[in-house]
Coordinates of C-alpha atoms in Angstrom, one line a residue:
X362 CA 4.3 -3.6 29.6
X363 CA 8.0 -3.4 28.6
X364 CA 8.9 -4.2 25.1
X365 CA 11.0 -7.2 24.0
X366 CA 14.0 -5.0 23.2
X367 CA 13.8 -3.3 26.6
X368 CA 13.7 -6.7 28.5
X369 CA 16.7 -8.0 26.4
X370 CA 18.7 -4.8 27.1
X371 CA 17.9 -4.8 30.9
X372 CA 18.2 -8.5 31.7
X373 CA 20.2 -10.5 29.1
X374 CA 23.5 -10.7 27.2
X375 CA 21.9 -11.4 23.8
X376 CA 23.7 -9.6 21.0
X377 CA 21.9 -7.9 18.1
X378 CA 22.0 -11.0 15.8
X379 CA 20.4 -13.1 18.6
X380 CA 17.7 -10.5 19.2
X381 CA 17.0 -10.4 15.4
X382 CA 16.5 -14.2 15.5
X383 CA 14.2 -13.9 18.5
X384 CA 12.1 -11.3 16.7
X385 CA 11.9 -13.6 13.6
X386 CA 10.8 -16.4 15.8
X387 CA 8.2 -14.4 17.6
X388 CA 6.8 -13.1 14.3
X389 CA 6.3 -16.8 13.3
X390 CA 5.3 -18.6 16.4
X391 CA 1.5 -18.0 16.2
X392 CA 1.6 -20.9 13.8
X393 CA 3.2 -23.2 16.4
X394 CA 0.7 -22.0 19.0
X395 CA -2.3 -22.7 16.8
X396 CA -1.0 -26.1 15.7
X397 CA -0.3 -27.1 19.3
X398 CA -3.5 -25.7 20.7
X399 CA -1.2 -24.3 23.4
X400 CA 0.1 -21.1 24.9
X401 CA 3.8 -20.3 24.3
X402 CA 6.0 -18.3 26.6
X403 CA 9.6 -17.5 25.7
X404 CA 12.1 -17.7 28.6
X405 CA 15.7 -16.4 28.3
X406 CA 18.4 -16.7 31.0
X407 CA 19.3 -13.4 32.7
X408 CA 22.7 -11.9 32.5
X409 CA 23.9 -13.5 35.8
X410 CA 22.4 -16.9 34.9
X411 CA 20.4 -17.2 38.1
X412 CA 17.0 -16.4 36.7
X413 CA 14.8 -16.5 33.5
X414 CA 13.0 -13.5 32.1
X415 CA 9.9 -13.9 30.0
X416 CA 10.4 -12.0 26.7
X417 CA 7.2 -12.8 24.8
X418 CA 3.9 -14.7 25.0
X419 CA 1.5 -16.1 22.5
X420 CA -2.0 -17.5 23.0
X421 CA -3.7 -20.0 20.5
X422 CA -6.5 -19.1 18.2
X423 CA -7.5 -22.8 18.2
X424 CA -8.1 -23.6 21.9
X425 CA -8.4 -22.2 25.4
X426 CA -5.6 -20.4 27.0
X427 CA -3.6 -21.7 29.9
X428 CA -2.6 -18.2 31.2
X429 CA -5.3 -15.6 32.0
X430 CA -2.6 -13.1 33.0
X431 CA 0.2 -11.6 30.9
X432 CA 3.5 -13.3 31.6
X433 CA 5.8 -10.9 29.7
X434 CA 8.4 -9.4 32.0
X435 CA 8.1 -12.0 34.7
X436 CA 11.3 -13.3 36.4
X437 CA 11.6 -16.9 37.6
X438 CA 14.6 -18.2 39.6
X439 CA 16.6 -21.0 38.0
X440 CA 15.6 -24.3 39.7
X441 CA 11.9 -23.5 40.2
X442 CA 11.0 -24.9 36.8
X443 CA 13.3 -27.9 36.2
X444 CA 12.0 -28.5 32.7
X445 CA 13.4 -25.1 31.6
X446 CA 16.8 -26.0 33.1
X447 CA 17.0 -29.4 31.4
X448 CA 15.9 -27.9 28.0
X449 CA 18.5 -25.1 28.3
X450 CA 21.4 -27.2 29.6
X451 CA 20.9 -30.3 27.4
X452 CA 19.5 -28.5 24.3
X453 CA 16.6 -31.0 23.9
X454 CA 12.8 -30.9 24.0
X455 CA 11.6 -31.9 27.4
X456 CA 8.1 -33.5 27.8
X457 CA 8.6 -35.4 31.1
X458 CA 6.6 -34.4 34.1
X459 CA 3.1 -34.4 35.5
X460 CA 0.5 -31.8 34.5
X461 CA 0.5 -28.6 36.5
X462 CA -2.7 -27.3 38.1
X463 CA -3.5 -23.6 37.6
X464 CA -6.8 -22.3 39.0
X465 CA -8.3 -25.9 38.9
X466 CA -7.2 -26.3 35.3
X467 CA -4.7 -29.1 34.4
X468 CA -1.9 -27.9 32.1
X469 CA 0.6 -30.0 30.3
X470 CA 4.0 -28.2 30.1
X471 CA 6.7 -28.9 27.5
X472 CA 10.0 -27.1 27.0
X473 CA 11.5 -26.4 23.6
X474 CA 15.0 -25.0 23.3
X475 CA 15.5 -22.1 20.9
X476 CA 18.8 -22.7 19.1
X477 CA 20.7 -20.4 16.8
X478 CA 24.0 -21.4 15.2
X479 CA 24.6 -24.1 17.7
X480 CA 23.8 -22.0 20.8
X481 CA 20.7 -22.3 22.9
X482 CA 19.4 -18.7 23.4
X483 CA 16.3 -19.6 25.5
X484 CA 13.4 -22.0 26.0
X485 CA 9.8 -21.9 24.8
X486 CA 7.4 -23.3 27.4
X487 CA 4.5 -24.8 25.6
X488 CA 1.4 -25.0 27.9
X489 CA -1.6 -27.0 26.9
X490 CA -4.9 -26.6 28.7
X491 CA -6.1 -30.2 29.3
X492 CA -9.6 -29.3 30.4
X493 CA -11.1 -29.7 27.0
X494 CA -9.0 -32.7 25.8
X495 CA -11.1 -35.2 23.7
X496 CA -10.5 -37.9 21.2
X497 CA -8.6 -36.0 18.4
X498 CA -9.9 -35.8 14.8
X499 CA -7.8 -36.2 11.7
X500 CA -7.4 -32.5 11.5
X501 CA -6.2 -32.2 15.1
X502 CA -3.8 -35.1 14.7
X503 CA -2.3 -33.4 11.6
X504 CA -2.0 -30.1 13.6
X505 CA -0.2 -31.8 16.5
X506 CA 2.2 -33.8 14.2
X507 CA 3.0 -30.6 12.3
X508 CA 3.5 -28.7 15.6
X509 CA 5.9 -31.5 16.7
X510 CA 7.9 -31.2 13.5
X511 CA 8.2 -27.4 13.9
X512 CA 9.2 -27.7 17.5
X513 CA 12.0 -30.1 16.5
X514 CA 13.1 -27.6 13.8
X515 CA 13.2 -24.8 16.4
X516 CA 15.3 -26.9 18.7
X517 CA 17.6 -27.7 15.8
X518 CA 17.9 -24.0 14.8
X519 CA 16.3 -24.6 11.3
X520 CA 13.1 -22.7 12.0
X521 CA 12.2 -19.9 11.4
X522 CA 13.8 -19.5 8.0
X523 CA 16.5 -16.7 7.9
X524 CA 15.9 -14.1 5.2
X525 CA 12.3 -15.0 4.7
X526 CA 10.1 -11.9 4.7
X527 CA 6.6 -12.7 5.9
X528 CA 3.8 -10.2 6.4
X529 CA 2.1 -12.0 9.2
X530 CA -1.0 -9.7 9.0
X531 CA -1.6 -10.8 5.4
X532 CA -0.1 -14.3 5.5
X533 CA -2.5 -17.3 5.8
X534 CA -3.0 -18.9 9.2
X535 CA -3.6 -22.5 10.1
X536 CA -7.3 -22.0 10.5
X537 CA -7.6 -20.4 7.0
X538 CA -6.6 -23.7 5.4
X539 CA -3.9 -26.3 5.8
X540 CA -2.5 -29.0 3.5
X541 CA 0.1 -31.6 4.6
X542 CA 2.4 -32.9 1.9
X543 CA 4.8 -35.8 1.9
X544 CA 8.4 -35.6 0.7
X545 CA 7.3 -36.0 -2.9
X546 CA 4.8 -33.1 -2.7
X547 CA 1.8 -35.4 -2.6
X548 CA -1.2 -34.3 -0.4
X549 CA -1.6 -36.5 2.6
X550 CA -4.2 -34.3 4.3
X551 CA -6.2 -31.2 3.4
X552 CA -8.4 -29.3 5.9
X553 CA -12.0 -28.5 4.9
X554 CA -11.1 -24.9 4.4
X555 CA -8.2 -25.8 2.1
X556 CA -10.4 -28.2 0.1
X557 CA -13.0 -25.4 -0.3
X558 CA -10.3 -23.0 -1.5
X559 CA -9.1 -25.4 -4.2
X560 CA -12.7 -26.1 -5.2
X561 CA -13.0 -22.4 -5.7
X562 CA -10.0 -22.6 -8.1
X563 CA -11.9 -25.2 -10.1
X564 CA -10.8 -28.6 -8.6
X565 CA -13.6 -31.1 -8.8
X566 CA -12.1 -34.0 -6.8
X567 CA -10.7 -34.7 -3.4
X568 CA -7.1 -33.6 -2.8
X569 CA -5.6 -36.5 -0.9
X570 CA -3.2 -38.4 -3.2
X571 CA -2.8 -35.5 -5.7
X572 CA 0.6 -33.9 -6.4
X573 CA -0.1 -30.3 -5.3
X574 CA 2.4 -28.6 -7.6
X575 CA 1.1 -30.3 -10.7
X576 CA -2.6 -29.8 -9.7
X577 CA -2.0 -26.2 -9.0
X578 CA -0.3 -25.7 -12.4
X579 CA -3.3 -27.4 -14.1
X580 CA -5.8 -25.1 -12.4
X581 CA -4.1 -21.9 -13.8
X582 CA -6.1 -20.8 -16.9
X583 CA -4.2 -21.3 -20.3
X584 CA -4.8 -17.7 -21.2
X585 CA -2.4 -16.7 -18.5
X586 CA 0.5 -18.3 -20.3
X587 CA 3.0 -20.8 -18.9
X588 CA 2.9 -21.3 -15.2
X589 CA 6.0 -19.9 -13.4
X590 CA 8.2 -22.7 -12.2
X591 CA 8.5 -20.9 -8.9
X592 CA 4.8 -21.4 -8.4
X593 CA 5.0 -25.1 -9.0
X594 CA 8.0 -25.3 -6.7
X595 CA 6.1 -23.4 -4.0
X596 CA 3.0 -25.6 -4.3
X597 CA 5.2 -28.7 -4.1
X598 CA 6.6 -27.4 -0.7
X599 CA 10.3 -27.5 -1.5
X600 CA 11.1 -24.0 -0.5
X601 CA 9.7 -21.4 2.1
X602 CA 7.8 -19.1 -0.2
X603 CA 4.5 -17.2 -0.6
X604 CA 2.5 -16.6 -3.8
X605 CA -1.0 -16.4 -5.1
X606 CA -2.8 -18.7 -7.6
X607 CA -5.5 -17.2 -9.7
X608 CA -8.0 -19.0 -11.8
X609 CA -11.0 -17.8 -13.7
X610 CA -13.2 -18.4 -10.6
X611 CA -11.0 -17.5 -7.7
X612 CA -7.7 -16.4 -6.1
X613 CA -5.9 -18.4 -3.4
X614 CA -2.9 -17.2 -1.4
X615 CA -0.4 -19.9 -0.6
X616 CA 2.5 -20.2 1.9
X617 CA 4.8 -23.2 1.9
X618 CA 6.8 -24.3 4.9
X619 CA 9.2 -27.2 4.3
X620 CA 9.4 -29.6 7.3
X621 CA 12.9 -30.9 8.2
X622 CA 12.6 -31.9 11.9
X623 CA 15.9 -34.0 11.8
X624 CA 17.6 -32.3 9.0
X625 CA 15.9 -34.4 6.3
X626 CA 13.0 -33.2 4.2
X627 CA 10.0 -35.3 5.2
X628 CA 7.3 -33.1 3.7
X629 CA 5.7 -29.7 3.9
X630 CA 2.9 -27.6 5.3
X631 CA 1.1 -25.4 2.9
X632 CA -1.1 -22.7 4.5
X633 CA -3.7 -21.2 2.2
X634 CA -6.5 -18.7 2.2
X635 CA -9.2 -17.9 -0.3
X636 CA -8.7 -14.2 -1.1
X637 CA -11.1 -14.0 -4.0
X638 CA -13.4 -11.5 -2.5
X639 CA -10.6 -9.4 -1.1
X640 CA -8.9 -9.1 -4.5
X641 CA -12.2 -8.3 -6.2
X642 CA -12.8 -5.4 -3.8
X643 CA -9.2 -4.2 -4.2
X644 CA -9.6 -4.2 -8.0
X645 CA -12.9 -2.3 -7.7
X646 CA -11.2 0.3 -5.5
X647 CA -8.3 0.6 -8.0
X648 CA -10.8 1.0 -10.8
X649 CA -12.7 3.6 -8.8
X650 CA -9.5 5.5 -7.9
X651 CA -8.4 5.5 -11.5
X652 CA -11.8 6.7 -12.7
X653 CA -11.8 9.5 -10.1
X654 CA -8.3 10.6 -11.1
X655 CA -9.3 10.6 -14.8
X656 CA -12.3 12.7 -14.0
X657 CA -10.1 15.3 -12.2
X658 CA -7.7 15.2 -15.1
X659 CA -10.5 15.9 -17.6
X660 CA -12.0 18.6 -15.5
X661 CA -8.6 20.3 -15.2
X662 CA -8.2 20.1 -19.0
X663 CA -11.7 21.5 -19.6
X664 CA -11.0 24.4 -17.1
X665 CA -7.8 25.2 -18.8
X666 CA -9.6 25.2 -22.2
X667 CA -12.2 27.7 -20.7
X668 CA -9.4 29.8 -19.3
X669 CA -7.7 29.9 -22.7
X670 CA -10.9 30.9 -24.4
X671 CA -11.4 33.7 -21.9
X672 CA -7.9 34.8 -22.4
X673 CA -8.4 35.0 -26.2
X674 CA -11.6 36.9 -25.7
X675 CA -9.8 39.3 -23.3
X676 CA -7.3 40.2 -26.0
X677 CA -10.1 41.2 -28.4
X678 CA -11.7 43.6 -25.9
X679 CA -11.3 47.3 -26.4
X680 CA -12.6 48.2 -22.9
X681 CA -10.0 48.1 -20.2
X682 CA -12.7 47.3 -17.7
X683 CA -14.0 44.4 -19.7
X684 CA -10.5 43.1 -20.3
X685 CA -9.8 43.3 -16.6
X686 CA -13.0 41.4 -15.7
X687 CA -12.1 38.6 -18.1
X688 CA -8.5 38.4 -16.7
X689 CA -10.0 38.0 -13.3
X690 CA -12.2 35.2 -14.5
X691 CA -9.2 33.5 -16.0
X692 CA -7.4 33.6 -12.7
X693 CA -10.5 32.2 -10.9
X694 CA -10.8 29.3 -13.3
X695 CA -7.1 28.7 -13.1
X696 CA -7.1 28.4 -9.3
X697 CA -9.8 25.7 -9.5
X698 CA -7.8 23.9 -12.3
X699 CA -4.8 23.8 -10.0
X700 CA -6.7 21.9 -7.4
X701 CA -8.1 19.4 -9.9
X702 CA -4.6 18.9 -11.4
X703 CA -3.3 18.0 -7.9
X704 CA -6.2 15.7 -7.3
X705 CA -5.6 13.9 -10.6
X706 CA -2.2 12.8 -9.2
X707 CA -3.4 11.5 -5.9
X708 CA -5.0 8.2 -4.8
X709 CA -7.7 9.8 -2.7
X710 CA -9.7 13.0 -2.4
X711 CA -7.1 14.8 -0.2
X712 CA -4.3 17.2 -1.3
X713 CA -1.2 18.8 0.3
X714 CA -2.4 22.4 0.0
X715 CA 1.0 24.0 0.5
X716 CA 1.8 23.2 -3.1
X717 CA -1.5 24.6 -4.3
X718 CA -1.0 27.8 -2.3
X719 CA 2.5 28.3 -3.8
X720 CA 1.1 27.9 -7.3
X721 CA -1.7 30.3 -6.6
X722 CA 0.8 32.8 -5.2
X723 CA 2.9 32.5 -8.4
X724 CA -0.1 32.8 -10.7
X725 CA -1.4 36.0 -9.1
X726 CA 2.0 37.6 -8.6
X727 CA 2.5 37.5 -12.4
X728 CA 0.3 40.5 -12.4
X729 CA 2.7 42.6 -10.4
X730 CA 4.4 44.8 -12.9
X731 CA 8.3 44.8 -12.8
X732 CA 8.1 42.5 -9.8
X733 CA 7.4 45.5 -7.5
X734 CA 5.2 43.3 -5.2
X735 CA 6.5 40.0 -4.0
X736 CA 4.8 37.3 -2.0
X737 CA 5.9 34.7 0.5
X738 CA 4.3 31.9 2.5
X739 CA 5.0 30.8 6.1
X740 CA 3.5 27.9 8.0
X741 CA 1.7 24.9 6.6
X742 CA -1.8 24.3 5.4
X743 CA -1.4 20.6 5.8
X744 CA -3.5 18.0 4.1
X745 CA -7.0 19.2 3.1
X746 CA -10.0 17.4 1.5
X747 CA -11.1 18.4 -2.0
X748 CA -14.3 19.9 -0.5
X749 CA -12.1 22.4 1.4
X750 CA -9.2 22.8 -1.1
X751 CA -11.3 24.0 -4.1
X752 CA -13.1 26.9 -2.4
X753 CA -10.0 27.8 -0.4
X754 CA -7.9 28.1 -3.6
X755 CA -10.5 30.5 -5.0
X756 CA -10.6 32.5 -1.7
X757 CA -6.8 32.8 -1.7
X758 CA -6.8 34.0 -5.3
X759 CA -9.4 36.7 -4.6
X760 CA -7.6 38.0 -1.5
X761 CA -4.2 38.2 -3.2
X762 CA -5.8 39.8 -6.3
X763 CA -7.6 42.3 -4.0
X764 CA -4.2 43.2 -2.3
X765 CA -2.5 43.8 -5.7
X766 CA -5.3 46.1 -6.9
X767 CA -6.0 48.2 -3.9
X768 CA -3.0 48.0 -1.5
X769 CA -0.3 49.5 -3.8
X770 CA -0.3 52.5 -6.0
X771 CA 0.9 52.5 -9.7
X772 CA 4.6 52.8 -8.7
X773 CA 4.5 51.4 -5.2
X774 CA 5.9 48.1 -4.2
X775 CA 5.9 45.8 -1.2
X776 CA 5.4 42.3 0.2
X777 CA 2.3 40.2 0.7
X778 CA 2.7 37.4 3.2
X779 CA 0.4 34.4 3.6
X780 CA 0.6 32.5 6.9
X781 CA -1.2 29.3 7.8
X782 CA -1.5 27.6 11.2
X783 CA -3.5 24.5 12.1
X784 CA -4.6 24.0 15.7
X785 CA -6.9 21.6 17.5
X786 CA -10.4 22.9 18.2
X787 CA -11.7 22.9 21.8
X788 CA -13.2 19.6 22.9
X789 CA -16.9 19.1 23.1
X790 CA -17.9 19.7 19.5
X791 CA -19.8 16.5 19.3
X792 CA -19.8 13.7 16.8
X793 CA -19.0 14.7 13.2
X794 CA -17.6 18.1 14.3
X795 CA -14.3 19.3 12.9
X796 CA -11.3 18.4 15.0
X797 CA -9.0 21.1 13.8
X798 CA -9.1 24.7 12.7
X799 CA -7.0 26.3 10.0
X800 CA -6.1 29.9 10.7
X801 CA -4.9 31.8 7.6
X802 CA -3.7 35.4 7.5
X803 CA -2.8 37.4 4.4
X804 CA -0.9 40.6 5.3
X805 CA 0.2 43.4 3.0
X806 CA 2.2 46.5 3.7
X807 CA 0.2 48.8 1.4
X808 CA -1.9 51.9 2.0
X809 CA -4.3 50.2 4.4
X810 CA -8.1 50.2 4.6
X811 CA -10.1 53.3 3.6
X812 CA -12.0 55.3 6.1
X813 CA -15.2 53.5 7.3
X814 CA -14.5 50.3 5.4
X815 CA -16.6 47.4 6.5
X816 CA -15.6 44.0 5.0
X817 CA -19.0 42.5 5.8
X818 CA -20.9 44.9 3.6
X819 CA -18.2 45.9 1.0
X820 CA -19.7 45.5 -2.5
X821 CA -16.5 44.5 -4.3
X822 CA -17.2 41.2 -6.3
X823 CA -14.0 39.6 -5.1
X824 CA -14.9 40.2 -1.4
X825 CA -18.4 38.9 -2.0
X826 CA -17.0 35.7 -3.4
X827 CA -14.7 35.4 -0.4
X828 CA -17.6 35.9 2.1
X829 CA -19.8 33.5 0.3
X830 CA -17.2 30.7 0.1
X831 CA -15.6 31.1 3.6
X832 CA -18.8 31.7 5.6
X833 CA -21.4 29.9 3.5
X834 CA -19.5 27.0 2.0
X835 CA -16.7 26.4 4.5
X836 CA -18.5 27.4 7.6
X837 CA -15.7 29.6 8.7
X838 CA -15.0 33.2 9.6
X839 CA -13.6 36.2 7.6
X840 CA -12.4 39.6 8.6
X841 CA -10.2 42.4 7.3
X842 CA -8.4 44.7 9.9
X843 CA -5.5 47.2 9.8
X844 CA -2.1 45.6 10.1
X845 CA 0.0 46.6 13.2
X846 CA 2.9 47.9 11.0
X847 CA 0.6 49.5 8.4
X848 CA -1.3 47.9 5.6
X849 CA -4.1 45.4 5.8
X850 CA -4.5 42.0 7.4
X851 CA -7.1 39.5 6.2
X852 CA -8.0 36.8 8.7
X853 CA -9.6 33.5 7.7
X854 CA -10.7 30.8 10.2
X855 CA -11.6 27.5 8.4
X856 CA -12.7 24.4 10.4
X857 CA -11.3 21.2 8.8
X858 CA -11.6 17.5 9.5
X859 CA -8.3 15.8 10.0
X860 CA -7.3 13.7 6.9

């Protein structure tokens, strides 16, 4: 299906400001569709004026649809639908005409001109399925009257409201709760859902006859301080705004829509939704996230304390071997601390491992005397979960340390390169199987592997740690082979789930 912008570009002469107005209208017209119990189709004249093109379509959440098929992109010759022609040419809402029959379903059709700055850009065809028409309730009558007021505002070019930023995914809808106010801000009708929401805030009476702004202000707990005047103004319906009202018992989201069908303020619609449970869950998640970050921060501090104690102990050792063993322990603890420090700054249990890899490289390379051995990284590790990042940081530390100790002589220098590539794994792994594989190579240009060296049986403690973490904990593969240009290449294959 072509997009709205594509249809505008290919078929019409609308300029960028007109298109922006159309987008604003389409982002808001779910409300008109729901209040009308009707489908909406936006028709705009083509560039040559001989046809109409359908730019957008909306079905109601409150009633049956009149169109089973998508209408977007359809072209209709001018003259085939006279009500579109009259609405476009005369700039007025057209309701005359008999119902149309579509697949044995009677449909009432109305045409609403879409005006912007005095110009009619197109026409909204409002199509109501009459098959389920019955004696309307007070709620339905309020819906229909409100829809009529909005339709007149669209025809006059005063709705939607320019400059109003509305998140339609989060904004309340008509079915969530609706209150109709008169010109003085007094409630003339409140839907059952709206009444329930205000009961949640602490209201003990009916709402009809109450001034909504003053009532809302009284429901705010005294401990929260003076109620913002903007909140009272919103609840009174004088301006198109959104806000939330919170009491001891609940939280209600409000959106006010002033009604000025003939240029005069006659009242307002207030859409509202009880978001108490949603906000409670959000706060629980925020508390949980803060707790997790604090735990990582404390673990990092404790690990740094352990590393400092080991460093102090190392300085007191007379044996070079003992001092070296403690220094290695310091680096192992430090690599884990780096991961926890990064996790303490994130909102979830995932980290950008490139930063961790660079810090591990810098930490290990500090051991290279006189800077004879340098390190560089290529490629990207991407985002990794904490379950992968922590052991992988230790593995990288051990491999780099092993290269410094065994690849270069006392006076030799060179370069160690760490490369990372992520690739999709072959399909067919089954549910829960990793979707990607991280291929890591660490290459040095040192003396190479000794004769008969087998990485799977080598007794070096560092290599034992690498094998245990890569194969046992990460479920990956590990190998050491001679590099093509001399030296040694360590290959790691680590399966990872996409973050």
